[in-house]
């Protein structure tokens, strides 16, 4: 196990978002009308790495709702992501610990989606064992429900992790070929580039052979812990065909950084029951390369904290992999 290592910016403070007053007056009026009363308070969420509006809105009649919104002219990709998330949320199996969709809205070039609010907070880091175990238990239910997903959810046109891996996740091969610069590597990993390439190259085949769907972006800032200590899973834009153990590995990277026994937790989790023996190492290698390569830059529409988050995540994934491989 590693010594605890905290991300450079806490998950609850990574976002830089516009406030309620930054939305056009017509959009604010329409949102209030849809909510049934004037908005009297907007509490922005500090988690996440986009610059879209995201806040819990409280209305004059005591109602609450969670609303995300973006302007198409300024952030067309974010509008597409929000619309995709809305389509997915409307079709997820009932009964899962997922915020439910109420409605969507187009108004004056702005797109908004309204969700049931969850009275919760991001997990504390370093991970508390009870919160991590509650998150793993909740994800077991999610993974089981998505092993045989409903037909209308599949009909949305979900991507395949195998294709995403080949197109956007696997970067060690590019580094080895000289098409990408070598990111800073710790001593145990220096000289292991061929091993990293070999490991990550297995991900597309493993992902293509696995049934079901995977969240695609499972990490601490996409989890909320409610007052009862249960976990809720948010931000469903990247749902794709692929194995649940891929998400499990990504989630547990911060658990490794917290000094917890994540190897045992991965091995015991139902989502890893059918994983190939080296699935965890393959995923860690792939995610490390992805995050460390992407840390070199960030789009202007992203939080300025995104590169630091990616660098920390990649470093922790490499450290966990090196520990598992006994690289010294």
Short mmCIF file of C-alpha atoms in Angstrom, two decimals:
data_model
loop_
_atom_site.label_atom_id
_atom_site.label_comp_id
_atom_site.label_asym_id
_atom_site.label_seq_id
_atom_site.Cartn_x
_atom_site.Cartn_y
_atom_site.Cartn_z
CA UNK A 1 0.00 0.00 0.00
CA UNK A 2 1.11 3.56 -0.67
CA UNK A 3 1.41 6.42 1.79
CA UNK A 4 -1.56 8.79 1.58
CA UNK A 5 -1.24 11.38 -1.20
CA UNK A 6 -3.84 14.09 -1.75
CA UNK A 7 -4.70 15.61 -5.13
CA UNK A 8 -3.36 19.16 -5.57
CA UNK A 9 -6.89 20.60 -5.50
CA UNK A 10 -9.68 18.96 -3.45
CA UNK A 11 -12.43 17.42 -5.55
CA UNK A 12 -15.02 19.77 -4.06
CA UNK A 13 -13.09 22.83 -5.29
CA UNK A 14 -11.95 22.01 -8.83
CA UNK A 15 -14.68 23.79 -10.80
CA UNK A 16 -14.89 27.39 -11.98
CA UNK A 17 -18.49 28.01 -12.98
CA UNK A 18 -20.72 30.95 -13.93
CA UNK A 19 -23.15 32.03 -11.25
CA UNK A 20 -26.93 32.34 -11.53
CA UNK A 21 -26.65 36.03 -12.47
CA UNK A 22 -24.48 35.13 -15.48
CA UNK A 23 -27.38 33.33 -17.18
CA UNK A 24 -29.47 35.54 -19.51
CA UNK A 25 -32.55 36.99 -17.84
CA UNK A 26 -34.87 35.16 -20.24
CA UNK A 27 -33.20 31.84 -19.36
CA UNK A 28 -33.49 32.55 -15.64
CA UNK A 29 -37.15 33.45 -16.05
CA UNK A 30 -37.92 30.29 -18.00
CA UNK A 31 -36.08 28.09 -15.50
CA UNK A 32 -38.03 29.68 -12.65
CA UNK A 33 -41.27 29.10 -14.54
CA UNK A 34 -40.43 25.44 -15.12
CA UNK A 35 -39.55 25.07 -11.45
CA UNK A 36 -42.89 26.61 -10.45
CA UNK A 37 -41.57 29.53 -8.39
CA UNK A 38 -38.87 32.19 -8.39
CA UNK A 39 -35.31 31.03 -7.73
CA UNK A 40 -34.18 32.61 -4.46
CA UNK A 41 -30.85 30.80 -4.03
CA UNK A 42 -28.34 29.13 -6.36
CA UNK A 43 -25.59 27.08 -4.73
CA UNK A 44 -22.94 26.26 -7.33
CA UNK A 45 -21.23 22.90 -7.18
CA UNK A 46 -17.49 23.11 -6.73
CA UNK A 47 -16.77 19.66 -8.14
CA UNK A 48 -16.04 18.89 -11.78
CA UNK A 49 -13.71 20.14 -14.49
CA UNK A 50 -16.04 21.91 -16.93
CA UNK A 51 -17.04 25.58 -16.90
CA UNK A 52 -20.76 24.94 -17.35
CA UNK A 53 -23.38 26.27 -14.96
CA UNK A 54 -24.20 23.67 -12.31
CA UNK A 55 -26.06 24.53 -9.14
CA UNK A 56 -28.70 23.44 -6.68
CA UNK A 57 -31.54 25.94 -7.09
CA UNK A 58 -33.91 26.72 -4.22
CA UNK A 59 -37.24 28.32 -5.08
CA UNK A 60 -39.50 30.64 -3.12
CA UNK A 61 -41.93 27.80 -2.36
CA UNK A 62 -39.18 25.70 -0.78
CA UNK A 63 -38.53 23.44 -3.76
CA UNK A 64 -35.07 22.34 -4.84
CA UNK A 65 -33.58 21.11 -8.11
CA UNK A 66 -30.13 20.54 -9.57
CA UNK A 67 -29.68 22.33 -12.90
CA UNK A 68 -26.81 22.22 -15.40
CA UNK A 69 -26.71 24.62 -18.33
CA UNK A 70 -24.42 25.85 -21.10
CA UNK A 71 -24.58 28.25 -24.04
CA UNK A 72 -24.29 26.58 -27.44
CA UNK A 73 -22.42 29.51 -28.97
CA UNK A 74 -19.69 29.36 -26.30
CA UNK A 75 -19.53 25.66 -25.40
CA UNK A 76 -21.19 23.56 -28.12
CA UNK A 77 -19.39 20.40 -26.98
CA UNK A 78 -20.73 20.87 -23.44
CA UNK A 79 -24.27 21.28 -24.76
CA UNK A 80 -23.82 18.02 -26.65
CA UNK A 81 -22.54 16.32 -23.48
CA UNK A 82 -25.47 17.59 -21.41
CA UNK A 83 -27.99 16.49 -24.03
CA UNK A 84 -26.37 13.06 -24.20
CA UNK A 85 -26.44 12.75 -20.42
CA UNK A 86 -30.13 13.66 -20.38
CA UNK A 87 -30.91 10.95 -22.95
CA UNK A 88 -28.97 8.39 -20.90
CA UNK A 89 -30.50 9.38 -17.55
CA UNK A 90 -33.99 9.06 -19.00
CA UNK A 91 -33.28 5.44 -19.92
CA UNK A 92 -31.20 4.06 -17.05
CA UNK A 93 -32.85 1.23 -15.12
CA UNK A 94 -35.07 2.40 -12.26
CA UNK A 95 -33.98 2.06 -8.67
CA UNK A 96 -30.29 2.83 -9.13
CA UNK A 97 -28.48 5.42 -6.95
CA UNK A 98 -28.47 7.94 -9.78
CA UNK A 99 -30.02 11.45 -9.83
CA UNK A 100 -33.20 11.23 -11.88
CA UNK A 101 -33.93 13.50 -14.83
CA UNK A 102 -36.90 15.87 -14.46
CA UNK A 103 -36.81 17.79 -17.75
CA UNK A 104 -34.64 19.57 -20.32
CA UNK A 105 -34.87 23.04 -21.80
CA UNK A 106 -33.72 24.98 -24.88
CA UNK A 107 -33.93 28.75 -24.43
CA UNK A 108 -32.18 31.51 -26.38
CA UNK A 109 -29.25 29.32 -27.37
CA UNK A 110 -28.90 27.77 -23.91
CA UNK A 111 -29.47 24.13 -23.06
CA UNK A 112 -30.35 23.06 -19.53
CA UNK A 113 -31.19 19.81 -17.81
CA UNK A 114 -32.93 19.59 -14.47
CA UNK A 115 -32.28 16.69 -12.10
CA UNK A 116 -33.60 15.58 -8.75
CA UNK A 117 -31.19 17.03 -6.18
CA UNK A 118 -29.11 14.70 -4.04
CA UNK A 119 -28.41 15.88 -0.51
CA UNK A 120 -24.80 14.78 -0.50
CA UNK A 121 -21.15 15.76 -0.79
CA UNK A 122 -18.08 14.44 -2.59
CA UNK A 123 -16.16 11.73 -0.74
CA UNK A 124 -13.51 12.98 1.65
CA UNK A 125 -9.90 12.42 0.64
CA UNK A 126 -7.96 10.52 1.73
CA UNK A 127 -10.81 8.07 1.24
CA UNK A 128 -12.40 6.93 4.48
CA UNK A 129 -12.71 3.13 4.30
CA UNK A 130 -16.45 3.27 5.10
CA UNK A 131 -17.13 5.77 2.30
CA UNK A 132 -15.06 3.84 -0.22
CA UNK A 133 -16.76 0.57 0.71
CA UNK A 134 -20.20 2.20 0.46
CA UNK A 135 -19.24 3.50 -3.00
CA UNK A 136 -18.06 0.06 -4.07
CA UNK A 137 -21.28 -1.50 -2.79
CA UNK A 138 -23.37 1.01 -4.70
CA UNK A 139 -21.35 0.49 -7.84
CA UNK A 140 -21.90 -3.27 -7.57
CA UNK A 141 -25.64 -2.60 -7.95
CA UNK A 142 -25.04 -0.25 -10.88
CA UNK A 143 -22.72 -2.70 -12.64
CA UNK A 144 -25.16 -5.58 -12.17
CA UNK A 145 -28.03 -3.55 -13.63
CA UNK A 146 -25.94 -2.58 -16.67
CA UNK A 147 -24.70 -6.10 -17.43
CA UNK A 148 -27.87 -6.62 -19.49
CA UNK A 149 -29.00 -3.05 -20.21
CA UNK A 150 -32.46 -2.07 -21.47
CA UNK A 151 -32.85 -1.92 -25.23
CA UNK A 152 -33.90 1.74 -25.28
CA UNK A 153 -30.70 2.69 -23.46
CA UNK A 154 -28.54 0.80 -25.96
CA UNK A 155 -30.51 2.43 -28.78
CA UNK A 156 -29.14 5.84 -27.76
CA UNK A 157 -26.05 4.84 -29.74
CA UNK A 158 -23.45 4.32 -27.07
CA UNK A 159 -19.77 4.16 -28.04
CA UNK A 160 -17.57 1.14 -27.37
CA UNK A 161 -14.72 1.36 -24.92
CA UNK A 162 -12.58 -0.67 -27.30
CA UNK A 163 -12.90 2.08 -29.92
CA UNK A 164 -12.41 4.86 -27.38
CA UNK A 165 -9.25 3.14 -26.18
CA UNK A 166 -7.78 2.93 -29.67
CA UNK A 167 -8.77 6.48 -30.56
CA UNK A 168 -8.11 8.43 -27.37
CA UNK A 169 -6.90 6.45 -24.34
CA UNK A 170 -3.82 4.52 -25.44
CA UNK A 171 -0.81 6.83 -25.56
CA UNK A 172 2.25 4.84 -24.51
CA UNK A 173 2.54 3.48 -28.04
CA UNK A 174 2.58 7.04 -29.36
CA UNK A 175 5.27 7.96 -26.85
CA UNK A 176 7.35 4.92 -27.81
CA UNK A 177 7.04 5.87 -31.50
CA UNK A 178 8.27 9.40 -30.81
CA UNK A 179 4.96 11.03 -31.76
CA UNK A 180 4.37 12.23 -28.20
CA UNK A 181 6.94 13.50 -25.69
CA UNK A 182 7.90 11.22 -22.83
CA UNK A 183 6.12 12.45 -19.69
CA UNK A 184 8.09 12.67 -16.44
CA UNK A 185 8.39 9.13 -15.07
CA UNK A 186 9.32 8.06 -11.54
CA UNK A 187 12.45 5.95 -11.09
CA UNK A 188 10.66 2.59 -10.77
CA UNK A 189 8.95 3.13 -14.15
CA UNK A 190 11.84 4.66 -16.06
CA UNK A 191 12.98 2.18 -18.69
CA UNK A 192 9.64 0.33 -18.59
CA UNK A 193 8.12 1.93 -21.68
CA UNK A 194 7.98 -1.36 -23.58
CA UNK A 195 6.11 -2.95 -20.66
CA UNK A 196 3.64 -0.07 -20.56
CA UNK A 197 2.99 -0.36 -24.30
CA UNK A 198 2.45 -4.12 -24.02
CA UNK A 199 0.05 -3.76 -21.12
CA UNK A 200 -2.12 -0.98 -22.55
CA UNK A 201 -2.34 -2.69 -25.94
CA UNK A 202 -4.49 -5.44 -24.42
CA UNK A 203 -7.28 -3.08 -23.34
CA UNK A 204 -9.23 -2.91 -26.65
CA UNK A 205 -9.43 -6.69 -26.93
CA UNK A 206 -10.47 -7.13 -23.32
CA UNK A 207 -13.07 -4.36 -23.61
CA UNK A 208 -14.55 -5.75 -26.84
CA UNK A 209 -15.03 -9.18 -25.30
CA UNK A 210 -16.90 -7.93 -22.22
CA UNK A 211 -20.70 -7.67 -22.08
CA UNK A 212 -22.66 -4.80 -20.60
CA UNK A 213 -22.05 -1.11 -20.10
CA UNK A 214 -19.61 0.91 -18.03
CA UNK A 215 -19.95 4.46 -16.68
CA UNK A 216 -16.74 5.50 -18.44
CA UNK A 217 -15.74 8.31 -16.06
CA UNK A 218 -16.02 6.95 -12.54
CA UNK A 219 -13.92 8.88 -10.04
CA UNK A 220 -14.44 10.62 -6.72
CA UNK A 221 -15.83 13.89 -8.07
CA UNK A 222 -18.61 11.96 -9.84
CA UNK A 223 -19.73 10.39 -6.57
CA UNK A 224 -21.87 11.91 -3.81
CA UNK A 225 -22.15 10.52 -0.28
CA UNK A 226 -25.56 11.22 1.24
CA UNK A 227 -26.47 11.74 4.90
CA UNK A 228 -27.05 8.00 5.35
CA UNK A 229 -23.55 7.22 4.07
CA UNK A 230 -24.77 5.77 0.75
CA UNK A 231 -23.16 6.61 -2.59
CA UNK A 232 -24.83 8.22 -5.61
CA UNK A 233 -23.29 8.19 -9.08
CA UNK A 234 -23.36 11.30 -11.29
CA UNK A 235 -22.26 12.60 -14.71
CA UNK A 236 -23.32 9.88 -17.14
CA UNK A 237 -22.18 11.46 -20.41
CA UNK A 238 -19.52 8.81 -21.11
CA UNK A 239 -21.55 5.64 -20.65
CA UNK A 240 -20.23 3.08 -23.13
CA UNK A 241 -20.10 -0.60 -24.00
CA UNK A 242 -17.36 -2.08 -21.87
CA UNK A 243 -16.44 -3.95 -18.71
CA UNK A 244 -17.39 -2.64 -15.28
CA UNK A 245 -13.91 -3.52 -13.99
CA UNK A 246 -12.52 -0.64 -16.08
CA UNK A 247 -14.48 1.85 -13.96
CA UNK A 248 -13.62 -0.05 -10.82
CA UNK A 249 -9.89 0.35 -11.49
CA UNK A 250 -10.26 4.06 -12.23
CA UNK A 251 -12.22 4.67 -9.05
CA UNK A 252 -9.69 2.83 -6.90
CA UNK A 253 -6.70 4.91 -8.04
CA UNK A 254 -7.59 7.51 -5.41
CA UNK A 255 -8.06 4.67 -2.94
CA UNK A 256 -4.48 3.60 -3.59
CA UNK A 257 -3.37 7.20 -3.07
CA UNK A 258 -5.25 7.09 0.25
CA UNK A 259 -3.16 4.18 1.48
CA UNK A 260 -5.98 1.63 1.44
CA UNK A 261 -5.83 -2.01 0.38
CA UNK A 262 -7.28 -1.50 -3.07
CA UNK A 263 -5.86 -4.72 -4.53
CA UNK A 264 -8.06 -6.75 -2.21
CA UNK A 265 -11.06 -4.52 -2.87
CA UNK A 266 -10.67 -4.89 -6.63
CA UNK A 267 -10.27 -8.67 -6.44
CA UNK A 268 -13.32 -9.08 -4.18
CA UNK A 269 -15.68 -6.82 -6.14
CA UNK A 270 -18.42 -8.46 -8.25
CA UNK A 271 -17.52 -6.21 -11.20
CA UNK A 272 -14.11 -7.91 -11.38
CA UNK A 273 -15.45 -11.45 -11.18
CA UNK A 274 -14.91 -12.13 -14.89
CA UNK A 275 -11.94 -9.82 -15.42
CA UNK A 276 -8.83 -11.24 -17.11
CA UNK A 277 -6.03 -11.87 -14.60
CA UNK A 278 -4.09 -8.80 -15.73
CA UNK A 279 -7.09 -6.52 -16.30
CA UNK A 280 -6.18 -4.23 -13.42
CA UNK A 281 -2.59 -3.79 -14.61
CA UNK A 282 -3.76 -3.23 -18.20
CA UNK A 283 -6.19 -0.53 -17.06
CA UNK A 284 -3.68 1.19 -14.80
CA UNK A 285 -1.12 1.33 -17.61
CA UNK A 286 -3.68 2.76 -20.05
CA UNK A 287 -5.07 5.35 -17.63
CA UNK A 288 -1.59 6.42 -16.54
CA UNK A 289 -0.55 7.09 -20.13
CA UNK A 290 -3.80 8.88 -20.91
CA UNK A 291 -3.68 11.19 -17.92
CA UNK A 292 0.03 11.98 -18.04
CA UNK A 293 -0.08 12.77 -21.75
CA UNK A 294 -3.25 14.86 -21.44
CA UNK A 295 -1.79 16.79 -18.49
CA UNK A 296 0.41 18.75 -20.90
CA UNK A 297 -2.54 20.98 -21.86
CA UNK A 298 -6.19 21.71 -21.20
CA UNK A 299 -8.90 23.22 -23.42
CA UNK A 300 -9.88 26.80 -22.54
CA UNK A 301 -13.40 25.61 -21.73
CA UNK A 302 -12.09 23.32 -18.96
CA UNK A 303 -11.21 24.12 -15.37
CA UNK A 304 -7.61 25.37 -15.00
CA UNK A 305 -7.18 22.64 -12.38
CA UNK A 306 -7.68 19.85 -14.93
CA UNK A 307 -3.98 19.40 -15.87
CA UNK A 308 -2.96 19.06 -12.22
CA UNK A 309 -5.72 16.52 -11.64
CA UNK A 310 -4.63 14.51 -14.65
CA UNK A 311 -0.97 14.60 -13.63
CA UNK A 312 -1.76 13.45 -10.08
CA UNK A 313 -4.06 10.69 -11.32
CA UNK A 314 -1.48 9.45 -13.82
CA UNK A 315 1.26 9.47 -11.18
CA UNK A 316 -0.85 7.51 -8.73
CA UNK A 317 -1.88 4.98 -11.39
CA UNK A 318 1.80 4.46 -12.27
CA UNK A 319 2.79 4.12 -8.62
CA UNK A 320 0.10 1.48 -8.05
CA UNK A 321 1.13 -0.37 -11.21
CA UNK A 322 4.80 -0.28 -10.24
CA UNK A 323 3.91 -1.66 -6.80
CA UNK A 324 1.89 -4.49 -8.32
CA UNK A 325 4.62 -5.30 -10.85
CA UNK A 326 7.40 -5.07 -8.25
CA UNK A 327 9.24 -2.54 -10.40
CA UNK A 328 12.08 -1.03 -8.42
#
